[in-house]
mmCIF file of C-alpha atoms and ligand atoms in Angstrom:
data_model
loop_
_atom_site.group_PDB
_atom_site.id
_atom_site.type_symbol
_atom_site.label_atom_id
_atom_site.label_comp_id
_atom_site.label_asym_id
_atom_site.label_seq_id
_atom_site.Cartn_x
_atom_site.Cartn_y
_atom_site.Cartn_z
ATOM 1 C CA UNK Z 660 -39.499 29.013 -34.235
ATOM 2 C CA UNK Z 661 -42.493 28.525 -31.742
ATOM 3 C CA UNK Z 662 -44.671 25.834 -31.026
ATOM 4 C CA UNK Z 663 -47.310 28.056 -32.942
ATOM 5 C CA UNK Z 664 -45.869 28.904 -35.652
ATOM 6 C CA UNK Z 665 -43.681 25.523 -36.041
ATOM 7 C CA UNK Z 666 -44.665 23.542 -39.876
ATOM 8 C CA UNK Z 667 -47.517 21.095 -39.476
ATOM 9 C CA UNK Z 668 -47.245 18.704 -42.378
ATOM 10 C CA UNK Z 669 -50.319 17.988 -44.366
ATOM 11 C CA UNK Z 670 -50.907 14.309 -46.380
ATOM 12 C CA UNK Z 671 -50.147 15.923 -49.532
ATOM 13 C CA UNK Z 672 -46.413 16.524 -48.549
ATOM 14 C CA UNK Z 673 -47.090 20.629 -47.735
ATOM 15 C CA UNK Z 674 -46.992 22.271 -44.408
ATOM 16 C CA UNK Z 675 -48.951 24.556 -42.764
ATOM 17 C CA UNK Z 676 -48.343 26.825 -39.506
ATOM 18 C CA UNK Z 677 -49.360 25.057 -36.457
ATOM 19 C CA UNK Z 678 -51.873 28.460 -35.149
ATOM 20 C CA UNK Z 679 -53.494 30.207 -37.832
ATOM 21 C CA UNK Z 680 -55.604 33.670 -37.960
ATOM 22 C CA UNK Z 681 -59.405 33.879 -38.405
ATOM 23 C CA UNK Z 682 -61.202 36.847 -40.073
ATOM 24 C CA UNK Z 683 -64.746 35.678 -40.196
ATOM 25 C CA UNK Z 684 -66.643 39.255 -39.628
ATOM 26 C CA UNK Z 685 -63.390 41.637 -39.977
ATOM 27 C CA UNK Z 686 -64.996 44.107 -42.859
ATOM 28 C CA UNK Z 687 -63.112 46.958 -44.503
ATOM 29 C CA UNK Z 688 -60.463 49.353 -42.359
ATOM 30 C CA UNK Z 689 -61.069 46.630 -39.662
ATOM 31 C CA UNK Z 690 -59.914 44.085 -41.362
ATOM 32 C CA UNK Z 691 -56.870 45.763 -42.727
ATOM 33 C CA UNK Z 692 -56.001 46.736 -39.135
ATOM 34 C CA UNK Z 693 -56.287 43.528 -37.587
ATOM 35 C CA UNK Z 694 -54.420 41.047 -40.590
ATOM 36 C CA UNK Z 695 -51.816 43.367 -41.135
ATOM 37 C CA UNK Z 696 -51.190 43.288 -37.157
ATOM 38 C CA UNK Z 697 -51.561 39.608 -37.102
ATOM 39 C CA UNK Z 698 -48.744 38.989 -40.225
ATOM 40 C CA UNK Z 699 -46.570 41.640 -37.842
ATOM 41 C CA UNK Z 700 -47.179 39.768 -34.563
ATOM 42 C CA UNK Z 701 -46.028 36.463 -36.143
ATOM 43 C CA UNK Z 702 -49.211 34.559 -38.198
ATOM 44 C CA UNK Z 703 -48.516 33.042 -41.266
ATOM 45 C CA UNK Z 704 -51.685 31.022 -41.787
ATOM 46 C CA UNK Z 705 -54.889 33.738 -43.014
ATOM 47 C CA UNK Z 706 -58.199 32.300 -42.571
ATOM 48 C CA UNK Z 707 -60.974 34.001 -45.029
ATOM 49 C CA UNK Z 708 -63.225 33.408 -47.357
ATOM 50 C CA UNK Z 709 -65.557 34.287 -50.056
ATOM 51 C CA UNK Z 710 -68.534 34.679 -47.616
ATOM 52 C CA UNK Z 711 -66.374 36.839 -44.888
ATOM 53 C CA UNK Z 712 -66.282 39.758 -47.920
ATOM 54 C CA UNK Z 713 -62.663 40.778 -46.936
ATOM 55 C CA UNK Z 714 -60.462 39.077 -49.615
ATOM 56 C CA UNK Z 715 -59.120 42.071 -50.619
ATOM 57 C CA UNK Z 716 -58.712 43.485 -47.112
ATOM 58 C CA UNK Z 717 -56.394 40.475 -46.863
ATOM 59 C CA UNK Z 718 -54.803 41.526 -49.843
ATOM 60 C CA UNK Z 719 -54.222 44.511 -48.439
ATOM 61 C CA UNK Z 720 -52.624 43.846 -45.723
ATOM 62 C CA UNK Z 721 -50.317 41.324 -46.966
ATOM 63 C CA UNK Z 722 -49.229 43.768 -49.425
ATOM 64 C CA UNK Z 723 -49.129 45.960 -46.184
ATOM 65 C CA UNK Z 724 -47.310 44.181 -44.018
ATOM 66 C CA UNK Z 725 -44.026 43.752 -46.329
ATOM 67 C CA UNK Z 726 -44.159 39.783 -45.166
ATOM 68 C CA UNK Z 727 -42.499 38.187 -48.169
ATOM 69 C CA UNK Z 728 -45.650 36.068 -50.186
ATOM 70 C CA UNK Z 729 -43.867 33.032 -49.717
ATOM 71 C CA UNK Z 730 -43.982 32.521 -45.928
ATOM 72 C CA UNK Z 731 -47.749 33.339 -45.548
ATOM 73 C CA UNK Z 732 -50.367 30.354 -46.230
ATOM 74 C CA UNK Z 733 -53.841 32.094 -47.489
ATOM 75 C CA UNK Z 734 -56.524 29.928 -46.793
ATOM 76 C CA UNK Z 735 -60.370 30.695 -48.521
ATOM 77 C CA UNK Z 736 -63.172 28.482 -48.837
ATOM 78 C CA UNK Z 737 -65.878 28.377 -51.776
ATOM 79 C CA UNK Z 738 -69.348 29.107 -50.516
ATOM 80 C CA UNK Z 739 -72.737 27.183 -51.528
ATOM 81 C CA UNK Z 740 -73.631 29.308 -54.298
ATOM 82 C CA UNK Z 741 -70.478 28.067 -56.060
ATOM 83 C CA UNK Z 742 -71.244 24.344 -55.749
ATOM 84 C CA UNK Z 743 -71.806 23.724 -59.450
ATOM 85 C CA UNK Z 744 -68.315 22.152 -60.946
ATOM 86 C CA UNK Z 745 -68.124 25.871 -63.293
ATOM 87 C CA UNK Z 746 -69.480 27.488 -60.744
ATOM 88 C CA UNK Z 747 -66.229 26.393 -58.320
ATOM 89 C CA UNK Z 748 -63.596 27.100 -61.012
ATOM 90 C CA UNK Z 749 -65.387 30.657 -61.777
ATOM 91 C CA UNK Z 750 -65.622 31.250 -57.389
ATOM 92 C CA UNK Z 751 -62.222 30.355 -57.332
ATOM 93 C CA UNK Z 752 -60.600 32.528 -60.028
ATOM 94 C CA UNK Z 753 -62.474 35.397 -58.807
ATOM 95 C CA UNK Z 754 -61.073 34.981 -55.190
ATOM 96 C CA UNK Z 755 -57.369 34.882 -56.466
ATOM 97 C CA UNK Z 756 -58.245 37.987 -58.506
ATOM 98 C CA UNK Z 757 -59.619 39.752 -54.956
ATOM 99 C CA UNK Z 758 -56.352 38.708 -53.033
ATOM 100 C CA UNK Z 759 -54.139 39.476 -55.935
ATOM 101 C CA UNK Z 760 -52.734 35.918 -55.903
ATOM 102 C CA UNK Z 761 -51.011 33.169 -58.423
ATOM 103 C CA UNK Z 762 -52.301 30.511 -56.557
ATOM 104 C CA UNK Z 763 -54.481 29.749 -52.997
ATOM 105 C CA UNK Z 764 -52.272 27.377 -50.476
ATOM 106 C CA UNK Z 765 -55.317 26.005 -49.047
ATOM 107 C CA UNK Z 766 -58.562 26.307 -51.019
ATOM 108 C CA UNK Z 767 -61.856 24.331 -48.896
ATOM 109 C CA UNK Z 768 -65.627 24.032 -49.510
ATOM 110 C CA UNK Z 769 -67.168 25.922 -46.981
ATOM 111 C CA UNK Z 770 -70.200 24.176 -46.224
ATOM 112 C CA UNK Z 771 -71.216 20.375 -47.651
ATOM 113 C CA UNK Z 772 -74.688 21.462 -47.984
ATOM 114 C CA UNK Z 773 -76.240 17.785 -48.516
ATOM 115 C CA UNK Z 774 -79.302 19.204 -50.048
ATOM 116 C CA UNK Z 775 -77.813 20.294 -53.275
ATOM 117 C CA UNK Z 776 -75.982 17.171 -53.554
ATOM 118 C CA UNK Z 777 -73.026 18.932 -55.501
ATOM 119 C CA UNK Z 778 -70.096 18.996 -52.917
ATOM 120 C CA UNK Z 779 -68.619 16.526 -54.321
ATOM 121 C CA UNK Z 780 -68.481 18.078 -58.437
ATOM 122 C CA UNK Z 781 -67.368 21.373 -55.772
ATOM 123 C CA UNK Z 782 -64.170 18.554 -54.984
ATOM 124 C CA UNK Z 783 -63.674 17.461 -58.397
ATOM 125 C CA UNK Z 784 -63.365 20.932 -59.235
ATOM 126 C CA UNK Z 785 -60.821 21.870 -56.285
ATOM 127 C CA UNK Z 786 -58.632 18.760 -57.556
ATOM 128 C CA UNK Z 787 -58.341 20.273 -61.255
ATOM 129 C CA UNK Z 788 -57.404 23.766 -59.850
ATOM 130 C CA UNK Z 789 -54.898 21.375 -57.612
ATOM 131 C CA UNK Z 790 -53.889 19.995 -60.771
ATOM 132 C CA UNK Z 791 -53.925 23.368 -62.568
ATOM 133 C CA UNK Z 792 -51.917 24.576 -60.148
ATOM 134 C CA UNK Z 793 -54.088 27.346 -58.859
ATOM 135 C CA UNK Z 794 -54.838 25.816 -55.545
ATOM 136 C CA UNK Z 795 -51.894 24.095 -53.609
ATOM 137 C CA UNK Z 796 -53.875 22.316 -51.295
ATOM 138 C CA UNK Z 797 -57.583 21.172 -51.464
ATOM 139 C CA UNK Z 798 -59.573 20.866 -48.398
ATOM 140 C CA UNK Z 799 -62.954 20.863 -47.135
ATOM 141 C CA UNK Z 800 -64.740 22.472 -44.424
ATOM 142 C CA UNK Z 801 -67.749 21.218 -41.708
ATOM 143 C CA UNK Z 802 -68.043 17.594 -43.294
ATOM 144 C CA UNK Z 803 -68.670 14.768 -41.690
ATOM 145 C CA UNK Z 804 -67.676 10.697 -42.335
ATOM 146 C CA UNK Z 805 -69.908 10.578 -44.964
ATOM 147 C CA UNK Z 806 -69.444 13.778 -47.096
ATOM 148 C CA UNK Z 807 -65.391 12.738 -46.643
ATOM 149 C CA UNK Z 808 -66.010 8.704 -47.814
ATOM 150 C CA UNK Z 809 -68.139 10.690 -51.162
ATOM 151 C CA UNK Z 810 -65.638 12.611 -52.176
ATOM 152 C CA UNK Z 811 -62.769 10.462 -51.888
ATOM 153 C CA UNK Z 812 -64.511 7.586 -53.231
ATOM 154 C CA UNK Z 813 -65.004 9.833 -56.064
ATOM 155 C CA UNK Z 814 -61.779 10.794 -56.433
ATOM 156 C CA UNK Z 815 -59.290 8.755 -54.578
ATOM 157 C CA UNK Z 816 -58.138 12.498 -53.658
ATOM 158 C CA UNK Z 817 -58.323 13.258 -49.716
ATOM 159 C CA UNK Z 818 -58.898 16.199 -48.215
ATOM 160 C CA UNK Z 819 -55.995 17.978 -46.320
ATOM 161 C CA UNK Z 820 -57.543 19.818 -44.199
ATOM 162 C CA UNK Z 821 -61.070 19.642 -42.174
ATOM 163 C CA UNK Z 822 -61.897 22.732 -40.458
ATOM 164 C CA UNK Z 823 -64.919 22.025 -38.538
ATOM 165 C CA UNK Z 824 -66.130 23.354 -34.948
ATOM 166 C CA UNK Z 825 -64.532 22.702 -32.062
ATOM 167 C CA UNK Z 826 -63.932 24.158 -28.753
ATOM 168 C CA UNK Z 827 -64.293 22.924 -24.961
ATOM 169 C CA UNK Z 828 -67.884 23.198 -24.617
ATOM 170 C CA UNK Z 829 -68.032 20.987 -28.372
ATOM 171 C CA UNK Z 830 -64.582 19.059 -28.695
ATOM 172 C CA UNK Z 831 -65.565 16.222 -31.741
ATOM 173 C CA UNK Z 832 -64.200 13.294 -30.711
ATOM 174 C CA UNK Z 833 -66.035 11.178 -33.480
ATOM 175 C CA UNK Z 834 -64.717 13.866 -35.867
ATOM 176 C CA UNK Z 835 -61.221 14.011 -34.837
ATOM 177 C CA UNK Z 836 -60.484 10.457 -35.039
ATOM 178 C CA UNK Z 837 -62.296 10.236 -38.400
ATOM 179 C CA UNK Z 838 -59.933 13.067 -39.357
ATOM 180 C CA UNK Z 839 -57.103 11.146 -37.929
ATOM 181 C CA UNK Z 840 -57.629 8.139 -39.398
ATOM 182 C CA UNK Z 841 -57.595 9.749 -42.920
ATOM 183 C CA UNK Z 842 -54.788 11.515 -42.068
ATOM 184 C CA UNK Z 843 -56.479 14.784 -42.603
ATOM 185 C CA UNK Z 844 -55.976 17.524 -40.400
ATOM 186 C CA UNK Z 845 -58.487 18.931 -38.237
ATOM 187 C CA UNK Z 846 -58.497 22.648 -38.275
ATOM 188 C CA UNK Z 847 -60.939 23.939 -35.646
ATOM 189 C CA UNK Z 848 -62.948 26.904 -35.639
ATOM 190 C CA UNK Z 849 -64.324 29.318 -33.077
ATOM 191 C CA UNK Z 850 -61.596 27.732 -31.469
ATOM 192 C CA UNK Z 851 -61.895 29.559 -28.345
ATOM 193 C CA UNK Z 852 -65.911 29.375 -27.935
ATOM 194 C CA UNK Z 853 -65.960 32.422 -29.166
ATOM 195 C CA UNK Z 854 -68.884 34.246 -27.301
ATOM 196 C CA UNK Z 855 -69.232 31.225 -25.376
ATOM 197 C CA UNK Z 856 -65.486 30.770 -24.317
ATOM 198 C CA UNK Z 857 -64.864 29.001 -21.313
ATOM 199 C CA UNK Z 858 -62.676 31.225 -19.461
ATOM 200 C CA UNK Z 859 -64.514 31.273 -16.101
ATOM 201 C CA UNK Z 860 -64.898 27.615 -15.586
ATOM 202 C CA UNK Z 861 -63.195 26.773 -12.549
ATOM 203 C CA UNK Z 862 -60.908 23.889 -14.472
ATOM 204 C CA UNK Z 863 -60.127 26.685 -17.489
ATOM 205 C CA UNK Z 864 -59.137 29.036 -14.385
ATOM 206 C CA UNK Z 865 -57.325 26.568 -12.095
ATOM 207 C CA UNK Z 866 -54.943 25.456 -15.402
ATOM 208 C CA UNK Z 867 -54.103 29.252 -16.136
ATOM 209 C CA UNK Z 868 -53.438 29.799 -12.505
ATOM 210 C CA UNK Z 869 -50.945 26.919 -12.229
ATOM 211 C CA UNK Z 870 -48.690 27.462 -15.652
ATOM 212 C CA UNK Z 871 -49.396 31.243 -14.950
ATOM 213 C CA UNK Z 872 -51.154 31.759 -18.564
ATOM 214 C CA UNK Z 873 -54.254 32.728 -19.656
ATOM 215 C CA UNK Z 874 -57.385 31.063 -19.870
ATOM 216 C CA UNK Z 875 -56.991 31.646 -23.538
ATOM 217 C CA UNK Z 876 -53.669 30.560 -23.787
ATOM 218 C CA UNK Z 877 -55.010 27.339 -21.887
ATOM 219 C CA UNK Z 878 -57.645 26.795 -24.605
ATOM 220 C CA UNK Z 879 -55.181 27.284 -27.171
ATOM 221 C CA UNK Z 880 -52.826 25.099 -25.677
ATOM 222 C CA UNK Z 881 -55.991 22.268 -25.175
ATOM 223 C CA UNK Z 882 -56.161 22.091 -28.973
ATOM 224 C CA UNK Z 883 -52.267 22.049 -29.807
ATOM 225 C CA UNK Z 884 -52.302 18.902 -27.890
ATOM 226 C CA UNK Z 885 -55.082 17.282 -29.091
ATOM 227 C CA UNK Z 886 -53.794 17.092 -32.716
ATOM 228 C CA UNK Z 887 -55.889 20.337 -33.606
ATOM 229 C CA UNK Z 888 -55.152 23.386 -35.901
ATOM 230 C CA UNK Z 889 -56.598 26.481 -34.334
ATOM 231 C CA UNK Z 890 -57.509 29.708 -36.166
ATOM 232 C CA UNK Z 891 -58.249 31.901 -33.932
ATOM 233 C CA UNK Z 892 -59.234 35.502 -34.204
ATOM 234 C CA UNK Z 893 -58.233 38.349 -31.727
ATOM 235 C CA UNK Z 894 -59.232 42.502 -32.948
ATOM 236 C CA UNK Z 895 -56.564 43.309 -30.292
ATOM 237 C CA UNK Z 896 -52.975 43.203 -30.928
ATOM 238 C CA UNK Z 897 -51.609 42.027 -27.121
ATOM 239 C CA UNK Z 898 -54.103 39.354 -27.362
ATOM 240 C CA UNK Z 899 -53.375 38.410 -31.273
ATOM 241 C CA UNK Z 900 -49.503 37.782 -29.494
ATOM 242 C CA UNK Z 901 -50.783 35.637 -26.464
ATOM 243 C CA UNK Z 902 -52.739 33.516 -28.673
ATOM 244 C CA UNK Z 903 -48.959 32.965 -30.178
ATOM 245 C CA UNK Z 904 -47.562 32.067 -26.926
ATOM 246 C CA UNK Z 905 -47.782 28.797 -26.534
ATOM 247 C CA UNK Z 906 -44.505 27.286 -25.801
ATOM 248 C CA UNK Z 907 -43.241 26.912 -22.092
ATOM 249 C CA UNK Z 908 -45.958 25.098 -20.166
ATOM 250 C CA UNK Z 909 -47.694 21.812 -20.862
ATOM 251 C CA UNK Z 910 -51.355 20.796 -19.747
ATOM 252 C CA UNK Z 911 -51.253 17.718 -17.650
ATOM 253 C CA UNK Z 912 -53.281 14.641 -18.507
ATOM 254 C CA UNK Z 913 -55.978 15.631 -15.734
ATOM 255 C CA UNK Z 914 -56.395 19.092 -16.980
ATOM 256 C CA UNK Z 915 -56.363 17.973 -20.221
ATOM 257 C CA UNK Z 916 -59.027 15.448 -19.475
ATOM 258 C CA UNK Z 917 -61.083 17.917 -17.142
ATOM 259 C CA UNK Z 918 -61.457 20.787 -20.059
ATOM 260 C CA UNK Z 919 -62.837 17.963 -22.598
ATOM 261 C CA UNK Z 920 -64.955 17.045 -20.061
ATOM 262 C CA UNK Z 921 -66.785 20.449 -20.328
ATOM 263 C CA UNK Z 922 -68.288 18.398 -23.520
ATOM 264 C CA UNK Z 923 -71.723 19.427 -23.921
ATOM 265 C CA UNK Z 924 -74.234 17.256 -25.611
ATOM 266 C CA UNK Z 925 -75.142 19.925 -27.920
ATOM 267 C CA UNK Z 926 -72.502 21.980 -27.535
ATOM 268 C CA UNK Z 927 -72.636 23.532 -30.994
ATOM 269 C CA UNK Z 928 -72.289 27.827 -30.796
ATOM 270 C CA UNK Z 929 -75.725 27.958 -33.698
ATOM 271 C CA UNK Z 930 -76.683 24.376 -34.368
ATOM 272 C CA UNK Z 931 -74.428 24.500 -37.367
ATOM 273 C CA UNK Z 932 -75.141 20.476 -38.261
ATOM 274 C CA UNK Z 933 -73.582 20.247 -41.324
ATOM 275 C CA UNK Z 934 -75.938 17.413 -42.227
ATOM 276 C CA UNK Z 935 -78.545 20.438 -41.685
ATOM 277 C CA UNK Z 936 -77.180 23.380 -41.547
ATOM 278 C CA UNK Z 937 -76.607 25.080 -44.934
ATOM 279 C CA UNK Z 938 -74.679 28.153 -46.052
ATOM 280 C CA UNK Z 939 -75.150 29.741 -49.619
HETATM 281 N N1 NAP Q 1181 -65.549 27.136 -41.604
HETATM 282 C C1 NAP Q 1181 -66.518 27.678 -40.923
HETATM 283 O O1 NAP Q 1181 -67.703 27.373 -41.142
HETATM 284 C C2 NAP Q 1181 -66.213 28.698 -39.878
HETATM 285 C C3 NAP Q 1181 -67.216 29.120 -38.992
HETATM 286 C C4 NAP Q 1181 -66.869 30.039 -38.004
HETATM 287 C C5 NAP Q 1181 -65.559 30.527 -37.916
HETATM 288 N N2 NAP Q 1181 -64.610 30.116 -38.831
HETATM 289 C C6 NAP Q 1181 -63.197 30.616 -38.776
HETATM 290 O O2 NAP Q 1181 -62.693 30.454 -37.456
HETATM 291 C C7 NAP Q 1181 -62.162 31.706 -37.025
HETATM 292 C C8 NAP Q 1181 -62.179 31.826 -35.521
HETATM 293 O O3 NAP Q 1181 -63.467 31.664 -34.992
HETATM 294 P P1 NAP Q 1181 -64.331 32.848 -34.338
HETATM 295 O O4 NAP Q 1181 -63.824 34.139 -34.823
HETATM 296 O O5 NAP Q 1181 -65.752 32.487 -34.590
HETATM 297 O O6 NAP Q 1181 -64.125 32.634 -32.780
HETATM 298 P P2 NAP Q 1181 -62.891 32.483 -31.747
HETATM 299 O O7 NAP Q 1181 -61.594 32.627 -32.444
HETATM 300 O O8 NAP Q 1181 -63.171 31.250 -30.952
HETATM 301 O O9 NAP Q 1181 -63.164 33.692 -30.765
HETATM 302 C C9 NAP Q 1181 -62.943 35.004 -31.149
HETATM 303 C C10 NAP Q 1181 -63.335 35.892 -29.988
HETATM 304 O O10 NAP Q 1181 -62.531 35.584 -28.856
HETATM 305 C C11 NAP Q 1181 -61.890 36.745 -28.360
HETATM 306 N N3 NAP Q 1181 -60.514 36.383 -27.997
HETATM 307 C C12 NAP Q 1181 -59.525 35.988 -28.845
HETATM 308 N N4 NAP Q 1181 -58.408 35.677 -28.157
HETATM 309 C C13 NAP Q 1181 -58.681 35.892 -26.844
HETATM 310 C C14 NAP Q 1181 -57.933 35.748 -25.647
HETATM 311 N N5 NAP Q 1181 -56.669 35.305 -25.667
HETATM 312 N N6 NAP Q 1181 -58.540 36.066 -24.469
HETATM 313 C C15 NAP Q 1181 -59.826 36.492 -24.452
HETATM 314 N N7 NAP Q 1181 -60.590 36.632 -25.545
HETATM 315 C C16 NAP Q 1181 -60.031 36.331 -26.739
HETATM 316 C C17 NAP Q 1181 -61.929 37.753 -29.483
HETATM 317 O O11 NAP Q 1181 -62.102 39.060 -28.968
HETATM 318 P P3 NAP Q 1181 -61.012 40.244 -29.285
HETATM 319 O O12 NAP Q 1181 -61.078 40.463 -30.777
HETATM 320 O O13 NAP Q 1181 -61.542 41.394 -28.501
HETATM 321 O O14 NAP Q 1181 -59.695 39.725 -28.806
HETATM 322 C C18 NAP Q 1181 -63.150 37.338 -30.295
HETATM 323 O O15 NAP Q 1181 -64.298 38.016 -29.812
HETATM 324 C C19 NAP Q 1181 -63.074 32.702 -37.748
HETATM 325 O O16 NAP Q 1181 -62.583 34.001 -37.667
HETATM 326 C C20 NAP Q 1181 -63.101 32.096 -39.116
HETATM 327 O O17 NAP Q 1181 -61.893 32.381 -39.799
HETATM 328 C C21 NAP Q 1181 -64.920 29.195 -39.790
#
């Protein structure tokens, strides 16, 4: 067992790898390729979702890989279209159909989209398919202290998971400890920055340089220790591996402290505000 792939233990009693895989824009051969590489270099947390459009490329390559069902956690999110309370049982049914599933571990609302003010029926409906037992674990995705207080107010069920955006240039300190205090896990996406990554700051570099890593195994190694879940997504097989590789070095409090500091006021990757930002 690795520090990345070691059980992270969710409020609800489950666990959940500790580094997961992201698929957001792997379509069709591609995405075959690059899950059914991941499950062989060691992941065991997917990351997709009805918007990606490759639920049954990660069917595929489960099926593909010959990983036994039970050891992988497949994690999907309903989009805004589904919000409705119908809507999110009908969304949901039709993604275990695509990834040839019994039941989703970890099943979040994509988006909160405050406008339509129906995230939280979208919640009452994830805690029936909980209770159905076609999702394991509810979750959410991009909500902040208020859309979490709604929908556990509503339902005295909280959220497992909270996968929101987070990465040097954006690290969510407000968010984190909200997370923490709830003890929901934060999940973070574009974990690395993605076209933004930090790798040539000079406190990224000097930090690789002195545990002889990679920048990206730096960044990875950032989140591990500040409580976060990363999902990271790699096309390329070597670096799908070193995203893995976590174990044998530890950032020191300085460096740790030095590659938050690359906080940005407005660090955000598209403005995705999830008090503004909406995704149908
Ligand atoms: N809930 C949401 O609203 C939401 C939004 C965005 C993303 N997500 C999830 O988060 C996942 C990850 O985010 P992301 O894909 O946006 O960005 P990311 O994981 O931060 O970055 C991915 C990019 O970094 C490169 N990369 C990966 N490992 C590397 C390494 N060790 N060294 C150098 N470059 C490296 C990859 O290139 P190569 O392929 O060439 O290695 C890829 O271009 C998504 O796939 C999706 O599952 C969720």
């Amino acid at each position: 067992m690795t520090l990345a792939t070691s059980p992270r233990e969710l409020n609800d009693g489950t666990t959940i790898p500790a580094v997961g895989f992201g698929t957001a824009g792997l379509r069709g051969d591609d995405a075959v390729e690059a899950v059914t590489a991941a499950l062989e270099n060691g992941y065991r947390l997917i990351d997709t979702a009805v918007n990606y459009g490759n639920e049954t490329e990660v069917s595929e390559a489960i099926r593909r890989s010959g990983v036994p069902r039970e050891e992988i956690v497949v994690t999907s999110k309903i989009p805004g279209r589904h919000h409705a309370y119908d809507d999110a049982i009908a969304s949901t049914r039709e993604s275990l159909e695509r990834l040839g599933l019994e039941r989703i571990d970890v099943h979040l609302i994509h988006w909160p989209n405050p406008s339509q003010q129906k995230f939280h029926e979208t919640w009452r409906a994830l805690v029936q398919l909980r209770d159905d037992g076609l999702v394991r674990s509810p979750g959410v995705s991009n909500f902040t202290q208020a859309h979490l207080a709604r929908v556990i107010d509503d339902t005295g069920v909280r959220p497992v998971i909270n996968q929101i955006e987070l990465h040097p240039y954006f690290p969510q300190e407000e968010m984190r400890r909200v997370d923490a205090d709830l003890a929901i896990v934060t999940e973070s996406w574009s974990p690395m920055g993605k076209r933004q990554a930090p790798f040539a700051e000079p406190v990224v570099k000097a930090a690789a340089e002195a545990h002889g890593v990679t920048p990206g195994q730096v960044v990875l190694r950032w989140q591990l220790q500040l409580g976060n879940l990363p999902i990271p997504l790699s096309r390329n097989p070597e670096r799908q591996r070193e995203n893995l590789d976590l174990d044998g070095f530890e950032l020191t409090a300085d460096e740790m402290a030095a590659i938050t500091g690359l906080a940005r006021p407005d660090g955000r990757l598209f403005g995705g505000n999830p008090d503004t930002h909406e995704e149908m």
